[in-house]
XYZ file of C-alpha atoms in Angstrom:
541
model
C -79.134 18.562 14.811
C -81.863 16.038 14.847
C -83.119 15.581 11.371
C -86.241 13.593 10.302
C -85.260 12.598 6.914
C -87.031 10.522 4.167
C -86.581 9.238 0.798
C -89.044 9.939 -2.133
C -88.563 8.092 -5.430
C -88.650 11.228 -7.724
C -87.065 9.754 -10.735
C -86.476 11.473 -14.051
C -87.727 15.027 -13.155
C -84.426 16.603 -11.950
C -85.466 16.350 -8.221
C -82.877 15.013 -5.910
C -83.656 12.490 -3.303
C -84.486 13.904 0.185
C -81.106 13.002 1.869
C -79.351 9.454 1.453
C -81.566 7.629 4.027
C -82.960 5.319 1.657
C -82.187 1.586 1.702
C -83.093 -0.555 -1.281
C -85.999 -2.280 0.016
C -86.897 -5.537 -1.555
C -89.269 -6.135 1.289
C -90.127 -4.768 4.730
C -88.942 -5.950 8.124
C -91.336 -6.882 10.914
C -92.302 -3.930 13.060
C -90.439 -5.147 16.141
C -87.422 -6.222 14.099
C -84.674 -4.463 16.130
C -85.679 -6.787 19.127
C -85.605 -10.075 17.147
C -82.920 -12.800 16.793
C -80.971 -13.857 13.696
C -80.765 -17.592 14.501
C -84.477 -17.639 15.472
C -86.065 -15.143 13.277
C -83.615 -14.681 10.291
C -83.459 -10.867 11.227
C -80.401 -9.080 12.236
C -82.095 -7.748 15.412
C -80.416 -7.418 18.848
C -81.970 -10.571 20.325
C -83.802 -8.628 23.043
C -86.749 -11.107 23.407
C -84.262 -14.014 23.645
C -82.321 -12.054 26.396
C -85.338 -11.848 28.574
C -85.424 -15.725 28.645
C -82.050 -15.637 30.334
C -83.375 -13.031 32.904
C -86.500 -14.854 34.074
C -86.620 -14.820 37.788
C -83.948 -12.350 38.196
C -84.733 -9.353 40.118
C -83.952 -5.791 38.651
C -83.504 -2.298 39.958
C -85.156 0.379 37.821
C -82.611 2.581 35.926
C -82.992 6.139 35.118
C -82.194 6.912 31.385
C -82.016 10.472 30.223
C -83.124 11.250 26.888
C -81.388 14.528 25.821
C -83.193 15.348 22.676
C -85.899 17.720 21.093
C -88.701 16.982 23.581
C -90.838 14.167 24.871
C -94.462 13.606 24.895
C -94.839 12.354 28.462
C -98.372 11.652 28.111
C -98.115 9.156 25.274
C -100.121 5.895 26.045
C -96.906 3.840 25.524
C -94.618 5.943 27.552
C -96.800 7.305 30.662
C -95.955 4.289 32.813
C -92.264 4.437 32.149
C -91.287 8.019 33.094
C -88.966 9.472 35.619
C -91.000 11.595 37.915
C -89.352 14.064 40.360
C -91.713 13.323 43.134
C -90.694 16.447 45.049
C -91.692 18.536 42.102
C -94.882 16.601 41.159
C -97.240 19.354 41.960
C -96.701 22.319 39.949
C -96.576 25.389 42.376
C -93.954 27.670 40.909
C -91.508 26.885 43.657
C -88.058 24.959 43.518
C -89.368 22.337 46.152
C -86.351 20.118 45.875
C -83.962 23.060 45.796
C -81.992 21.892 42.625
C -82.409 25.057 40.961
C -85.223 24.072 38.475
C -88.649 25.104 39.351
C -91.390 22.361 38.710
C -89.180 20.044 37.105
C -91.505 17.172 37.269
C -90.496 15.119 34.234
C -87.027 16.655 33.599
C -86.026 20.176 32.104
C -86.027 22.140 29.076
C -82.997 24.281 28.387
C -84.304 26.132 25.386
C -87.171 28.003 26.651
C -87.991 30.607 29.212
C -89.752 31.244 32.602
C -92.701 32.574 30.626
C -93.388 29.176 28.980
C -92.016 30.442 25.612
C -89.909 27.882 23.697
C -87.277 27.902 20.941
C -88.290 25.755 18.089
C -86.051 26.506 15.108
C -82.336 27.651 15.293
C -79.534 27.904 13.002
C -77.001 25.159 12.164
C -73.813 25.486 14.068
C -72.025 26.377 10.614
C -74.228 29.478 10.219
C -73.643 30.564 13.750
C -69.872 30.464 13.246
C -69.786 32.114 10.073
C -71.974 34.972 11.388
C -69.265 35.236 14.234
C -66.317 35.066 12.078
C -67.462 37.150 9.041
C -66.647 40.537 10.687
C -63.129 39.375 11.386
C -62.123 37.215 8.298
C -64.715 38.235 5.273
C -62.211 40.753 3.983
C -58.956 38.872 4.752
C -56.876 37.910 1.611
C -54.417 34.814 1.559
C -51.634 37.142 1.679
C -52.868 39.037 4.865
C -50.407 38.649 7.630
C -51.953 36.524 10.423
C -50.421 34.881 13.558
C -50.555 31.177 14.085
C -53.770 31.116 15.900
C -55.573 33.545 13.452
C -54.194 31.530 10.620
C -55.759 28.386 11.957
C -59.019 29.999 12.405
C -59.111 31.629 9.065
C -58.379 28.246 7.403
C -61.338 26.723 9.404
C -63.621 29.820 8.376
C -62.699 29.119 4.607
C -63.779 25.361 5.069
C -66.772 26.590 6.734
C -67.676 28.971 3.991
C -67.346 26.317 1.365
C -69.565 23.989 3.539
C -72.214 26.598 4.103
C -72.409 27.551 0.346
C -72.764 24.012 -0.713
C -75.675 23.469 1.975
C -77.375 26.592 0.886
C -77.380 25.803 -2.719
C -78.770 22.527 -2.244
C -81.424 23.687 0.169
C -82.404 26.356 -2.079
C -82.688 23.864 -5.069
C -84.546 21.465 -3.050
C -86.864 24.095 -1.510
C -87.878 25.304 -4.953
C -88.354 21.809 -6.342
C -90.372 20.278 -3.316
C -92.279 23.664 -3.072
C -93.357 23.413 -6.714
C -94.191 19.787 -6.274
C -96.264 20.343 -3.236
C -98.271 23.263 -4.953
C -99.174 20.945 -7.813
C -100.069 18.117 -5.581
C -102.185 20.203 -3.355
C -104.037 21.318 -6.655
C -104.548 17.722 -7.518
C -105.997 16.999 -4.033
C -108.201 20.218 -4.340
C -109.730 18.855 -7.572
C -110.231 15.375 -6.332
C -112.055 16.747 -3.460
C -110.992 14.280 -0.900
C -108.849 14.106 2.213
C -105.349 12.683 1.357
C -106.061 9.579 3.583
C -109.205 8.724 1.232
C -107.652 9.250 -1.928
C -107.146 5.786 -3.762
C -105.009 4.449 -6.539
C -108.235 4.467 -8.650
C -108.611 8.106 -8.057
C -105.099 8.713 -9.131
C -105.637 6.414 -12.284
C -108.793 8.097 -13.360
C -107.552 11.484 -13.015
C -107.218 13.668 -16.142
C -105.613 17.145 -16.531
C -104.046 19.234 -19.287
C -101.971 21.043 -16.929
C -98.333 20.155 -17.616
C -97.088 20.684 -14.040
C -99.637 18.743 -12.455
C -99.319 15.806 -15.204
C -95.624 15.747 -13.873
C -96.863 15.623 -10.323
C -99.225 12.729 -11.183
C -96.375 10.732 -12.570
C -94.331 11.055 -9.425
C -97.442 10.264 -7.397
C -97.910 6.944 -9.534
C -94.386 5.843 -8.881
C -94.376 6.605 -5.217
C -97.843 4.968 -4.539
C -96.846 1.782 -6.206
C -95.960 0.432 -2.666
C -97.112 3.078 -0.453
C -100.452 4.887 0.130
C -101.077 8.381 -1.030
C -101.464 9.551 2.454
C -97.953 8.470 2.936
C -96.755 10.095 0.058
C -98.463 13.149 0.767
C -96.900 13.378 4.474
C -93.403 12.832 2.925
C -93.929 15.648 0.493
C -95.189 17.957 3.222
C -92.313 16.797 5.563
C -89.781 17.588 2.618
C -91.227 20.896 1.984
C -91.147 22.048 5.460
C -87.604 20.693 6.003
C -86.141 22.584 3.053
C -88.047 25.754 3.656
C -86.816 25.524 7.401
C -83.082 25.319 5.958
C -83.645 28.513 4.074
C -85.594 30.431 6.715
C -83.888 29.317 9.775
C -81.094 26.784 9.754
C -79.008 28.798 7.167
C -80.310 32.188 7.645
C -77.604 34.303 9.244
C -80.139 36.951 10.225
C -82.144 34.499 12.271
C -81.144 34.226 16.174
C -83.896 32.860 18.456
C -81.630 32.844 21.600
C -83.342 35.918 22.925
C -86.272 33.643 23.595
C -84.314 31.912 26.260
C -82.996 35.104 28.004
C -79.708 33.726 29.414
C -76.381 35.132 29.050
C -75.333 32.884 26.279
C -71.542 33.801 26.387
C -71.556 32.432 30.016
C -71.151 28.740 29.488
C -71.016 28.341 33.441
C -74.604 29.475 33.700
C -76.831 26.535 34.711
C -80.067 27.836 35.887
C -82.295 28.809 32.880
C -85.133 27.245 30.812
C -88.549 25.913 31.795
C -90.227 22.588 32.680
C -92.025 22.092 29.522
C -90.114 18.879 28.251
C -92.293 18.426 25.242
C -91.859 21.677 23.478
C -93.175 22.567 20.025
C -91.878 19.471 18.357
C -91.521 16.354 20.425
C -91.658 13.847 17.396
C -87.799 12.872 17.554
C -87.382 12.636 21.209
C -90.641 10.658 21.701
C -89.472 8.208 18.992
C -86.320 7.723 20.725
C -87.800 7.304 24.153
C -90.074 4.642 22.736
C -87.089 2.485 21.347
C -85.607 2.554 24.778
C -88.461 1.832 26.958
C -91.984 1.906 25.404
C -94.039 -0.442 27.944
C -93.285 -4.072 27.025
C -96.051 -6.510 26.529
C -98.858 -4.294 27.387
C -100.658 -4.989 23.987
C -100.229 -1.285 23.077
C -97.864 0.062 20.366
C -94.433 -1.365 20.407
C -91.928 -2.866 22.843
C -88.723 -0.933 24.052
C -85.653 -2.657 24.652
C -85.542 -2.250 28.340
C -88.188 -3.183 30.900
C -86.983 -1.588 34.120
C -86.385 1.836 33.040
C -87.481 5.407 33.944
C -87.243 7.824 31.043
C -86.061 11.450 32.052
C -86.916 14.129 29.515
C -84.274 16.919 28.872
C -84.986 19.210 26.059
C -81.818 21.048 24.293
C -82.288 20.210 20.792
C -84.120 22.563 18.427
C -85.191 22.153 14.766
C -81.622 23.173 13.941
C -78.256 22.468 15.642
C -78.081 22.135 19.334
C -75.791 24.675 21.329
C -72.974 23.281 23.413
C -73.855 25.240 26.505
C -77.379 23.598 26.525
C -75.745 20.150 25.859
C -73.328 20.531 28.676
C -76.110 21.659 31.118
C -78.448 18.805 29.908
C -75.739 16.108 30.824
C -75.073 17.953 34.136
C -78.695 17.908 34.822
C -79.083 14.248 34.013
C -76.135 13.246 36.148
C -77.231 15.200 39.068
C -80.749 13.802 39.156
C -79.848 10.138 39.053
C -79.411 8.998 35.431
C -77.182 6.168 34.744
C -77.424 6.182 31.171
C -77.915 9.310 28.861
C -78.993 8.941 25.391
C -77.813 11.631 22.871
C -79.396 11.286 19.378
C -78.036 14.415 17.976
C -74.821 15.924 16.559
C -73.261 18.475 14.233
C -70.297 18.950 12.081
C -68.864 22.058 13.997
C -68.382 22.880 17.677
C -68.651 26.240 19.518
C -67.562 25.419 23.129
C -66.119 22.095 23.308
C -64.550 22.686 26.470
C -67.883 23.085 28.097
C -69.140 19.870 26.609
C -65.890 18.066 27.646
C -66.027 19.177 31.310
C -69.754 17.803 31.351
C -68.686 14.410 29.993
C -65.817 14.303 32.605
C -68.544 15.019 35.166
C -70.607 12.187 34.044
C -67.588 9.801 34.038
C -66.656 10.774 37.494
C -70.321 9.955 38.579
C -70.495 6.599 36.809
C -72.905 7.669 34.150
C -72.892 5.925 30.588
C -73.360 8.401 27.515
C -74.497 6.830 24.281
C -74.154 9.065 21.246
C -75.431 8.767 17.560
C -72.842 8.587 15.075
C -74.610 10.858 12.537
C -76.208 10.357 9.187
C -74.036 11.734 6.450
C -72.355 8.482 5.312
C -68.936 9.620 6.276
C -65.623 8.457 8.169
C -65.958 10.501 11.349
C -62.336 9.596 12.114
C -61.565 12.273 9.482
C -64.828 14.223 9.575
C -66.010 14.440 13.472
C -69.664 14.447 14.534
C -69.680 16.403 17.593
C -69.739 15.973 20.504
C -67.275 13.200 20.503
C -65.747 10.914 23.112
C -62.392 12.579 22.452
C -61.157 15.342 25.046
C -59.113 18.220 23.477
C -57.152 21.196 24.566
C -57.129 24.752 23.244
C -55.045 23.832 20.282
C -57.703 21.072 19.397
C -55.165 18.311 20.070
C -56.664 14.949 21.564
C -55.656 14.720 25.128
C -57.836 11.639 26.304
C -60.848 9.613 25.573
C -64.117 9.184 27.793
C -64.185 5.731 29.274
C -68.018 6.059 29.792
C -68.903 6.820 25.999
C -70.487 4.582 23.073
C -70.737 5.999 19.673
C -73.274 4.062 17.584
C -73.659 3.533 13.668
C -76.725 2.037 12.192
C -77.614 -1.182 10.404
C -80.406 -2.791 8.548
C -82.085 -6.186 9.059
C -80.635 -7.952 5.972
C -77.419 -9.856 6.270
C -76.000 -8.927 2.965
C -73.767 -5.986 1.635
C -76.558 -3.507 2.535
C -76.284 -4.445 6.091
C -74.720 -1.051 6.976
C -77.452 1.674 6.678
C -76.446 3.756 3.477
C -76.595 6.895 5.593
C -74.641 5.828 8.621
C -71.315 7.382 9.636
C -68.564 4.949 10.396
C -65.005 5.073 11.762
C -62.339 2.506 12.829
C -61.578 4.486 15.913
C -64.536 6.614 16.423
C -67.560 4.451 16.004
C -67.800 1.695 18.697
C -70.800 -0.392 17.768
C -73.523 -0.675 15.243
C -77.198 -1.092 16.059
C -80.556 -1.444 14.083
C -81.478 1.908 12.746
C -83.411 1.287 9.629
C -87.280 1.501 9.485
C -87.624 1.411 13.281
C -91.241 1.586 14.350
C -91.683 3.671 17.616
C -93.716 6.112 19.438
C -94.874 9.500 18.152
C -96.601 12.479 19.868
C -100.369 12.278 20.477
C -100.297 8.343 20.920
C -99.216 7.731 17.371
C -96.594 5.465 16.040
C -94.272 5.764 12.936
C -91.324 4.201 11.291
C -88.107 6.479 11.258
C -84.318 5.737 10.523
C -81.112 7.253 11.368
C -78.332 6.660 13.680
C -80.699 8.574 16.084
C -82.796 5.378 16.175
C -79.598 3.127 16.473
C -78.293 4.899 19.551
C -81.461 4.223 21.774
C -81.135 0.582 21.067
C -77.792 0.465 22.711
C -79.036 2.807 25.612
C -81.789 0.086 26.001
C -79.209 -2.797 26.119
C -77.142 -0.627 28.586
C -80.070 0.071 30.795
C -80.932 -3.634 30.737
C -77.489 -4.530 32.012
C -77.475 -1.607 34.625
C -80.929 -2.729 35.904
C -80.249 -6.351 36.256
C -76.564 -6.057 37.354
C -76.505 -2.883 39.216
C -72.789 -3.658 40.499
C -71.611 -3.004 37.099
C -70.046 0.393 36.431
C -70.446 2.427 33.342
C -67.111 1.536 31.994
C -67.720 -2.168 32.538
C -70.935 -2.019 30.751
C -69.351 -0.285 27.807
C -66.716 -3.000 27.758
C -69.404 -5.844 27.857
C -71.456 -4.248 25.179
C -68.520 -3.895 22.850
C -67.311 -7.418 23.776
C -70.411 -9.175 23.017
C -71.324 -7.803 19.836
C -72.553 -10.067 16.863
C -69.805 -10.349 14.378
C -70.676 -11.186 10.732
C -68.611 -12.543 7.931
C -70.137 -10.088 5.416
C -68.665 -7.195 3.638
C -70.727 -3.873 3.581
C -70.916 -0.915 1.255
C -69.422 2.262 2.134
C -68.584 5.525 0.184
C -64.999 6.801 0.845
C -62.639 8.992 -1.200
C -65.316 9.563 -3.833
C -66.036 5.957 -4.722
C -67.907 2.942 -3.299
C -66.005 0.109 -1.627
C -66.860 -2.827 0.466
C -65.462 -3.564 3.933
C -65.987 -5.610 7.079
C -67.524 -3.981 9.969
C -64.255 -4.376 12.033
C -62.472 -2.161 9.523
C -65.098 0.791 10.378
C -65.688 0.463 13.978
C -64.009 -0.475 17.268
C -65.963 -3.669 18.071
C -66.451 -5.000 14.477
C -70.063 -5.900 15.153
C -73.686 -5.185 16.034
C -74.925 -4.879 19.628
C -76.575 -8.019 20.979
C -78.698 -8.172 24.173
C -78.719 -11.831 24.565
C -74.780 -12.037 24.206
C -74.513 -9.096 26.531
C -76.339 -10.940 29.339
C -74.413 -13.973 28.876
C -71.029 -11.925 29.043
C -72.350 -10.102 32.235
C -72.875 -13.450 33.777
C -69.494 -14.434 33.058
C -68.068 -11.311 34.152
C -69.791 -11.266 37.503
C -68.705 -14.916 38.190
C -65.071 -14.195 37.362
C -65.257 -11.208 39.811
C -66.512 -13.639 42.439
């Protein structure tokens, strides 16, 4: 599930923060910070600009990077020149000109729409879908009921799901009520001021007088929030929070809601491949567009931002709704990317439960056989995913959920900030000594948004494309390297820091080194990776 999360400083009124995405910001990082170098700039970026100094004069072969996400605005000013275009399908004529099974797939494919152009926007969380499926079987089961081993295991999992679902629903209901009330009163304030939110100044706020107690409370929140940000930014945050928690109640956690009929596939048939439509933007392309820009926004064009990689073609594959993605679609998205030439696949999504792991595992094995690198976001729950998996994972399992192997073409990415202190690890980032491979910048990342806009966002969803960009850089300038070799080089060339970071574990905070909570023990570094690639190639000679 891709989640655009934010933090609003709503202190002293009983409203909880909108997730744990906040960093304690004493100042702001430069807009391009993730590409900067610590030695040169004093910022814990990945040394992209420095890496290009090593690559001067070296030829590159463009690499296709698939962005499996919620949609990409392919007409964005900073992305339109770096897109993968299926030339045989460039003219929309309603025919499958290249005979790949997908009609008019010019920029990629959308697996959550139908041939009539209708698209899924909202969907459930996976836990909601699982409970709906298991309720008829286990809702009336008592601990004393006789069950066989498989049933007992499923019943225990069901009980855990119920507890998780109830907790999520209670929180969402509380937040929905409070943010809804706050937005109502902020809207009253805006109406009485008589200006657009973008035009409301701090003077307007200070001079505003009211006897309405609820609006007074809203004004105190506004004053606190606008100490550093504009009212327009505050208003957008409130709107987004209100929409997010409203969506949780109406769609994500609503067991009666099921939009799959829109797609029109046989959902139970995981082998079904050919469904969907060519609309890769869909109804909400904000997350995928932001991810695509981090990887490949046109460099040095004096527009917007600089992506990490400079010889990339972005393939857009839509499988992630506003809710949790479905495993059948994820598997098909991976297969589509592989079959159409992608060498790197970015997957900035994840969920706590899985429906058809076998289908996804088979697709990952297919990508491994075809030498395609998969880069996955670790997730934003601030948890140890060695214990609490964030699906999909790099581990293959059997029907009894026992691990049977590990994908050699897979990198899981956690998120870091720009500060070399105990808050280097983003407070929201998942971690795991075995399950998280590397860390990368994921806090306050400025990138592309639909309709030629730009915005800062944060999450491991932003860290994964930084690594995808570095991987694409290696595969473009060193095409002889395999996916497995690129992974090895990225992990071997990380920046290691002699700095403990804060994590929450077992109900309390503790400080650890990065090598205690990841495989590589460091932050991805493009410059070091180029140096390591040169050494690697020279040794092979």
